[in-house]
């Protein structure tokens, strides 16, 4: 397995993921390694039902398994394209109004971990609960999309490629996860 190269021109990426088997948000924060300052921020949402592939798998195992396989392969490509030094994901949470969603979130985390293992044997995705992500941004733990967007706009150094107000909820949440990872990156003993 080819190991990823993670540093280029004194810059590294930190990636955050908002997991979902149908829509999965990806947030990328690029950092200057000399100053630890954020130099760019971007995000996008993968729509697994719109990504082709694994038709035979769908016929034998169903659409959810096909989507998870497609997400694993697509995330692997995304990881190699951006070369993150840290990957974080919002951890699965139980919603009493949608109890079946928990199992799908756990399966999606498995797909994220499988893609990360293909990318690098040394980078293990960090799981961060939703309230911790929102608190890292300076928002309340139960904040909705608009409050998270407002908190992102107040953060120093955020340089969005696409304005946060134009992103969907999955992309906004993924940037939040990436920012929570960035804060952990700064707290690391090598960056204090």
PDB file of C-alpha atoms in Angstrom:
ATOM      1  CA  UNK A   1       0.000   0.000   0.000  1.00  0.00           C
ATOM      2  CA  UNK A   2       1.313   3.416  -0.947  1.00  0.00           C
ATOM      3  CA  UNK A   3       1.538   5.761   2.045  1.00  0.00           C
ATOM      4  CA  UNK A   4       0.221   9.265   1.540  1.00  0.00           C
ATOM      5  CA  UNK A   5       2.462  12.321   1.467  1.00  0.00           C
ATOM      6  CA  UNK A   6       0.890  14.912   3.738  1.00  0.00           C
ATOM      7  CA  UNK A   7       3.012  18.085   3.572  1.00  0.00           C
ATOM      8  CA  UNK A   8       3.479  20.385   0.592  1.00  0.00           C
ATOM      9  CA  UNK A   9       4.857  23.926   0.499  1.00  0.00           C
ATOM     10  CA  UNK A  10       4.645  24.276   4.309  1.00  0.00           C
ATOM     11  CA  UNK A  11       0.934  23.461   4.217  1.00  0.00           C
ATOM     12  CA  UNK A  12      -1.135  20.595   5.569  1.00  0.00           C
ATOM     13  CA  UNK A  13      -4.824  19.749   5.441  1.00  0.00           C
ATOM     14  CA  UNK A  14      -7.197  18.710   8.176  1.00  0.00           C
ATOM     15  CA  UNK A  15     -10.411  17.067   7.039  1.00  0.00           C
ATOM     16  CA  UNK A  16     -13.759  16.891   8.795  1.00  0.00           C
ATOM     17  CA  UNK A  17     -16.669  14.661   7.845  1.00  0.00           C
ATOM     18  CA  UNK A  18     -20.373  14.891   8.549  1.00  0.00           C
ATOM     19  CA  UNK A  19     -21.361  11.228   8.091  1.00  0.00           C
ATOM     20  CA  UNK A  20     -24.406  10.024   6.237  1.00  0.00           C
ATOM     21  CA  UNK A  21     -24.929   7.090   3.891  1.00  0.00           C
ATOM     22  CA  UNK A  22     -26.814   9.207   1.354  1.00  0.00           C
ATOM     23  CA  UNK A  23     -25.319  12.684   1.892  1.00  0.00           C
ATOM     24  CA  UNK A  24     -21.870  12.983   3.435  1.00  0.00           C
ATOM     25  CA  UNK A  25     -20.285  16.378   4.063  1.00  0.00           C
ATOM     26  CA  UNK A  26     -16.550  16.949   3.678  1.00  0.00           C
ATOM     27  CA  UNK A  27     -14.766  19.992   5.093  1.00  0.00           C
ATOM     28  CA  UNK A  28     -11.108  20.794   4.431  1.00  0.00           C
ATOM     29  CA  UNK A  29      -9.001  23.305   6.331  1.00  0.00           C
ATOM     30  CA  UNK A  30      -5.522  24.026   4.974  1.00  0.00           C
ATOM     31  CA  UNK A  31      -2.942  25.261   7.477  1.00  0.00           C
ATOM     32  CA  UNK A  32       0.409  27.000   7.121  1.00  0.00           C
ATOM     33  CA  UNK A  33       2.746  24.745   9.143  1.00  0.00           C
ATOM     34  CA  UNK A  34       5.085  27.616   9.998  1.00  0.00           C
ATOM     35  CA  UNK A  35       2.393  29.798  11.583  1.00  0.00           C
ATOM     36  CA  UNK A  36      -0.404  27.243  12.216  1.00  0.00           C
ATOM     37  CA  UNK A  37      -2.742  29.789  10.582  1.00  0.00           C
ATOM     38  CA  UNK A  38      -5.656  28.704   8.407  1.00  0.00           C
ATOM     39  CA  UNK A  39      -4.963  29.644   4.800  1.00  0.00           C
ATOM     40  CA  UNK A  40      -8.055  28.176   3.128  1.00  0.00           C
ATOM     41  CA  UNK A  41     -11.331  26.456   3.904  1.00  0.00           C
ATOM     42  CA  UNK A  42     -13.517  24.499   1.536  1.00  0.00           C
ATOM     43  CA  UNK A  43     -16.375  22.055   1.758  1.00  0.00           C
ATOM     44  CA  UNK A  44     -18.605  19.917  -0.402  1.00  0.00           C
ATOM     45  CA  UNK A  45     -21.213  17.215  -0.039  1.00  0.00           C
ATOM     46  CA  UNK A  46     -21.005  13.759  -1.564  1.00  0.00           C
ATOM     47  CA  UNK A  47     -24.371  12.451  -2.742  1.00  0.00           C
ATOM     48  CA  UNK A  48     -23.921   8.674  -2.722  1.00  0.00           C
ATOM     49  CA  UNK A  49     -27.134   8.032  -4.606  1.00  0.00           C
ATOM     50  CA  UNK A  50     -25.767  10.119  -7.501  1.00  0.00           C
ATOM     51  CA  UNK A  51     -22.383   8.348  -7.685  1.00  0.00           C
ATOM     52  CA  UNK A  52     -22.423   5.438 -10.093  1.00  0.00           C
ATOM     53  CA  UNK A  53     -20.914   2.047  -9.475  1.00  0.00           C
ATOM     54  CA  UNK A  54     -21.517  -1.288  -7.797  1.00  0.00           C
ATOM     55  CA  UNK A  55     -24.774  -2.001  -9.634  1.00  0.00           C
ATOM     56  CA  UNK A  56     -24.410  -5.744  -9.019  1.00  0.00           C
ATOM     57  CA  UNK A  57     -23.936  -5.102  -5.319  1.00  0.00           C
ATOM     58  CA  UNK A  58     -27.184  -3.173  -5.198  1.00  0.00           C
ATOM     59  CA  UNK A  59     -29.033  -6.048  -6.830  1.00  0.00           C
ATOM     60  CA  UNK A  60     -27.733  -8.589  -4.317  1.00  0.00           C
ATOM     61  CA  UNK A  61     -27.335  -6.542  -1.094  1.00  0.00           C
ATOM     62  CA  UNK A  62     -29.515  -3.471  -1.520  1.00  0.00           C
ATOM     63  CA  UNK A  63     -29.002   0.224  -2.122  1.00  0.00           C
ATOM     64  CA  UNK A  64     -27.607   1.109   1.341  1.00  0.00           C
ATOM     65  CA  UNK A  65     -24.710  -1.365   0.975  1.00  0.00           C
ATOM     66  CA  UNK A  66     -24.028  -0.056  -2.545  1.00  0.00           C
ATOM     67  CA  UNK A  67     -23.959   3.538  -1.233  1.00  0.00           C
ATOM     68  CA  UNK A  68     -21.534   2.573   1.549  1.00  0.00           C
ATOM     69  CA  UNK A  69     -19.207   0.843  -0.944  1.00  0.00           C
ATOM     70  CA  UNK A  70     -19.338   3.874  -3.256  1.00  0.00           C
ATOM     71  CA  UNK A  71     -18.642   6.233  -0.333  1.00  0.00           C
ATOM     72  CA  UNK A  72     -15.652   4.143   0.770  1.00  0.00           C
ATOM     73  CA  UNK A  73     -14.070   4.332  -2.694  1.00  0.00           C
ATOM     74  CA  UNK A  74     -14.955   8.009  -3.187  1.00  0.00           C
ATOM     75  CA  UNK A  75     -13.585   9.005   0.226  1.00  0.00           C
ATOM     76  CA  UNK A  76     -10.365   7.143  -0.479  1.00  0.00           C
ATOM     77  CA  UNK A  77      -9.979   9.243  -3.639  1.00  0.00           C
ATOM     78  CA  UNK A  78     -10.790  12.432  -1.686  1.00  0.00           C
ATOM     79  CA  UNK A  79      -8.207  11.555   0.985  1.00  0.00           C
ATOM     80  CA  UNK A  80      -5.484  10.991  -1.627  1.00  0.00           C
ATOM     81  CA  UNK A  81      -6.439  14.229  -3.415  1.00  0.00           C
ATOM     82  CA  UNK A  82      -6.221  16.402  -0.281  1.00  0.00           C
ATOM     83  CA  UNK A  83      -3.647  14.417   1.751  1.00  0.00           C
ATOM     84  CA  UNK A  84      -4.996  15.237   5.229  1.00  0.00           C
ATOM     85  CA  UNK A  85      -2.746  14.876   8.263  1.00  0.00           C
ATOM     86  CA  UNK A  86      -5.837  14.502  10.438  1.00  0.00           C
ATOM     87  CA  UNK A  87      -9.317  13.197   9.698  1.00  0.00           C
ATOM     88  CA  UNK A  88     -12.245  13.759  12.020  1.00  0.00           C
ATOM     89  CA  UNK A  89     -15.844  12.688  11.849  1.00  0.00           C
ATOM     90  CA  UNK A  90     -18.907  13.577  13.790  1.00  0.00           C
ATOM     91  CA  UNK A  91     -19.585  10.544  15.954  1.00  0.00           C
ATOM     92  CA  UNK A  92     -22.810   8.581  15.592  1.00  0.00           C
ATOM     93  CA  UNK A  93     -25.578   9.766  17.879  1.00  0.00           C
ATOM     94  CA  UNK A  94     -28.872   8.224  18.831  1.00  0.00           C
ATOM     95  CA  UNK A  95     -31.990  10.202  17.911  1.00  0.00           C
ATOM     96  CA  UNK A  96     -35.090   8.857  19.634  1.00  0.00           C
ATOM     97  CA  UNK A  97     -37.230  10.252  16.795  1.00  0.00           C
ATOM     98  CA  UNK A  98     -35.158   8.385  14.171  1.00  0.00           C
ATOM     99  CA  UNK A  99     -33.794   5.302  15.993  1.00  0.00           C
ATOM    100  CA  UNK A 100     -32.965   3.401  12.777  1.00  0.00           C
ATOM    101  CA  UNK A 101     -30.588   6.150  11.684  1.00  0.00           C
ATOM    102  CA  UNK A 102     -28.064   5.193  14.381  1.00  0.00           C
ATOM    103  CA  UNK A 103     -27.193   1.863  12.756  1.00  0.00           C
ATOM    104  CA  UNK A 104     -26.704   3.515   9.367  1.00  0.00           C
ATOM    105  CA  UNK A 105     -24.414   6.133  10.966  1.00  0.00           C
ATOM    106  CA  UNK A 106     -22.321   3.357  12.550  1.00  0.00           C
ATOM    107  CA  UNK A 107     -22.052   1.652   9.149  1.00  0.00           C
ATOM    108  CA  UNK A 108     -21.039   4.956   7.551  1.00  0.00           C
ATOM    109  CA  UNK A 109     -18.311   5.412  10.172  1.00  0.00           C
ATOM    110  CA  UNK A 110     -17.077   1.942   9.147  1.00  0.00           C
ATOM    111  CA  UNK A 111     -16.872   3.131   5.531  1.00  0.00           C
ATOM    112  CA  UNK A 112     -14.945   6.248   6.626  1.00  0.00           C
ATOM    113  CA  UNK A 113     -12.508   4.106   8.627  1.00  0.00           C
ATOM    114  CA  UNK A 114     -12.045   1.680   5.712  1.00  0.00           C
ATOM    115  CA  UNK A 115     -11.259   4.565   3.333  1.00  0.00           C
ATOM    116  CA  UNK A 116      -8.837   6.065   5.880  1.00  0.00           C
ATOM    117  CA  UNK A 117      -7.035   2.713   6.277  1.00  0.00           C
ATOM    118  CA  UNK A 118      -6.604   2.507   2.509  1.00  0.00           C
ATOM    119  CA  UNK A 119      -5.215   6.044   2.533  1.00  0.00           C
ATOM    120  CA  UNK A 120      -2.826   5.713   5.485  1.00  0.00           C
ATOM    121  CA  UNK A 121      -2.044   3.059   8.061  1.00  0.00           C
ATOM    122  CA  UNK A 122      -1.197   5.761  10.606  1.00  0.00           C
ATOM    123  CA  UNK A 123      -4.172   8.136  10.397  1.00  0.00           C
ATOM    124  CA  UNK A 124      -7.154   7.002  12.441  1.00  0.00           C
ATOM    125  CA  UNK A 125     -10.306   9.124  12.093  1.00  0.00           C
ATOM    126  CA  UNK A 126     -11.144  10.928  15.336  1.00  0.00           C
ATOM    127  CA  UNK A 127     -14.757  10.749  16.459  1.00  0.00           C
ATOM    128  CA  UNK A 128     -16.153  14.007  17.847  1.00  0.00           C
ATOM    129  CA  UNK A 129     -19.682  14.301  19.235  1.00  0.00           C
ATOM    130  CA  UNK A 130     -21.931  17.005  17.714  1.00  0.00           C
ATOM    131  CA  UNK A 131     -22.094  19.277  20.812  1.00  0.00           C
ATOM    132  CA  UNK A 132     -18.269  19.292  21.067  1.00  0.00           C
ATOM    133  CA  UNK A 133     -18.016  20.281  17.389  1.00  0.00           C
ATOM    134  CA  UNK A 134     -20.440  23.172  17.855  1.00  0.00           C
ATOM    135  CA  UNK A 135     -18.766  24.299  21.092  1.00  0.00           C
ATOM    136  CA  UNK A 136     -15.374  24.357  19.317  1.00  0.00           C
ATOM    137  CA  UNK A 137     -16.891  26.924  16.959  1.00  0.00           C
ATOM    138  CA  UNK A 138     -18.240  29.012  19.818  1.00  0.00           C
ATOM    139  CA  UNK A 139     -21.856  27.946  19.204  1.00  0.00           C
ATOM    140  CA  UNK A 140     -24.247  26.237  21.589  1.00  0.00           C
ATOM    141  CA  UNK A 141     -24.134  22.448  21.585  1.00  0.00           C
ATOM    142  CA  UNK A 142     -27.630  22.237  20.106  1.00  0.00           C
ATOM    143  CA  UNK A 143     -27.126  24.989  17.492  1.00  0.00           C
ATOM    144  CA  UNK A 144     -28.817  24.699  14.093  1.00  0.00           C
ATOM    145  CA  UNK A 145     -27.269  25.373  10.659  1.00  0.00           C
ATOM    146  CA  UNK A 146     -27.726  29.173  10.736  1.00  0.00           C
ATOM    147  CA  UNK A 147     -26.119  29.493  14.189  1.00  0.00           C
ATOM    148  CA  UNK A 148     -23.212  27.283  13.096  1.00  0.00           C
ATOM    149  CA  UNK A 149     -22.747  29.413   9.956  1.00  0.00           C
ATOM    150  CA  UNK A 150     -22.757  32.577  12.088  1.00  0.00           C
ATOM    151  CA  UNK A 151     -20.166  31.053  14.433  1.00  0.00           C
ATOM    152  CA  UNK A 152     -17.954  30.087  11.477  1.00  0.00           C
ATOM    153  CA  UNK A 153     -18.086  33.636  10.124  1.00  0.00           C
ATOM    154  CA  UNK A 154     -16.768  34.961  13.443  1.00  0.00           C
ATOM    155  CA  UNK A 155     -13.714  32.678  13.531  1.00  0.00           C
ATOM    156  CA  UNK A 156     -10.413  34.333  12.794  1.00  0.00           C
ATOM    157  CA  UNK A 157      -8.616  33.162   9.697  1.00  0.00           C
ATOM    158  CA  UNK A 158     -11.409  31.200   8.072  1.00  0.00           C
ATOM    159  CA  UNK A 159     -10.924  31.664   4.342  1.00  0.00           C
ATOM    160  CA  UNK A 160     -13.883  29.972   2.629  1.00  0.00           C
ATOM    161  CA  UNK A 161     -13.603  29.075  -1.034  1.00  0.00           C
ATOM    162  CA  UNK A 162     -17.433  29.132  -1.161  1.00  0.00           C
ATOM    163  CA  UNK A 163     -19.237  31.443   1.304  1.00  0.00           C
ATOM    164  CA  UNK A 164     -20.528  29.487   4.304  1.00  0.00           C
ATOM    165  CA  UNK A 165     -24.025  30.843   3.717  1.00  0.00           C
ATOM    166  CA  UNK A 166     -24.122  29.094   0.325  1.00  0.00           C
ATOM    167  CA  UNK A 167     -23.243  25.652   1.698  1.00  0.00           C
ATOM    168  CA  UNK A 168     -25.725  22.954   2.664  1.00  0.00           C
ATOM    169  CA  UNK A 169     -26.027  21.707   6.243  1.00  0.00           C
ATOM    170  CA  UNK A 170     -23.743  18.705   5.614  1.00  0.00           C
ATOM    171  CA  UNK A 171     -20.882  20.848   4.306  1.00  0.00           C
ATOM    172  CA  UNK A 172     -21.277  23.375   7.140  1.00  0.00           C
ATOM    173  CA  UNK A 173     -21.200  20.599   9.744  1.00  0.00           C
ATOM    174  CA  UNK A 174     -18.140  19.060   8.059  1.00  0.00           C
ATOM    175  CA  UNK A 175     -16.260  22.373   8.302  1.00  0.00           C
ATOM    176  CA  UNK A 176     -17.222  22.456  11.977  1.00  0.00           C
ATOM    177  CA  UNK A 177     -15.719  18.993  12.462  1.00  0.00           C
ATOM    178  CA  UNK A 178     -12.562  20.059  10.592  1.00  0.00           C
ATOM    179  CA  UNK A 179     -12.281  23.140  12.825  1.00  0.00           C
ATOM    180  CA  UNK A 180     -12.697  21.038  15.992  1.00  0.00           C
ATOM    181  CA  UNK A 181      -9.855  18.832  14.671  1.00  0.00           C
ATOM    182  CA  UNK A 182      -7.796  21.948  13.917  1.00  0.00           C
ATOM    183  CA  UNK A 183      -8.159  23.004  17.557  1.00  0.00           C
ATOM    184  CA  UNK A 184      -6.976  19.558  18.638  1.00  0.00           C
ATOM    185  CA  UNK A 185      -4.088  19.849  16.188  1.00  0.00           C
ATOM    186  CA  UNK A 186      -3.049  23.118  17.868  1.00  0.00           C
ATOM    187  CA  UNK A 187      -3.349  21.541  21.320  1.00  0.00           C
ATOM    188  CA  UNK A 188      -1.065  18.685  20.290  1.00  0.00           C
ATOM    189  CA  UNK A 189       2.246  18.812  22.171  1.00  0.00           C
ATOM    190  CA  UNK A 190       4.073  19.638  18.944  1.00  0.00           C
ATOM    191  CA  UNK A 191       1.943  22.732  18.360  1.00  0.00           C
ATOM    192  CA  UNK A 192       1.625  24.349  21.780  1.00  0.00           C
TER     193      UNK A 192
END
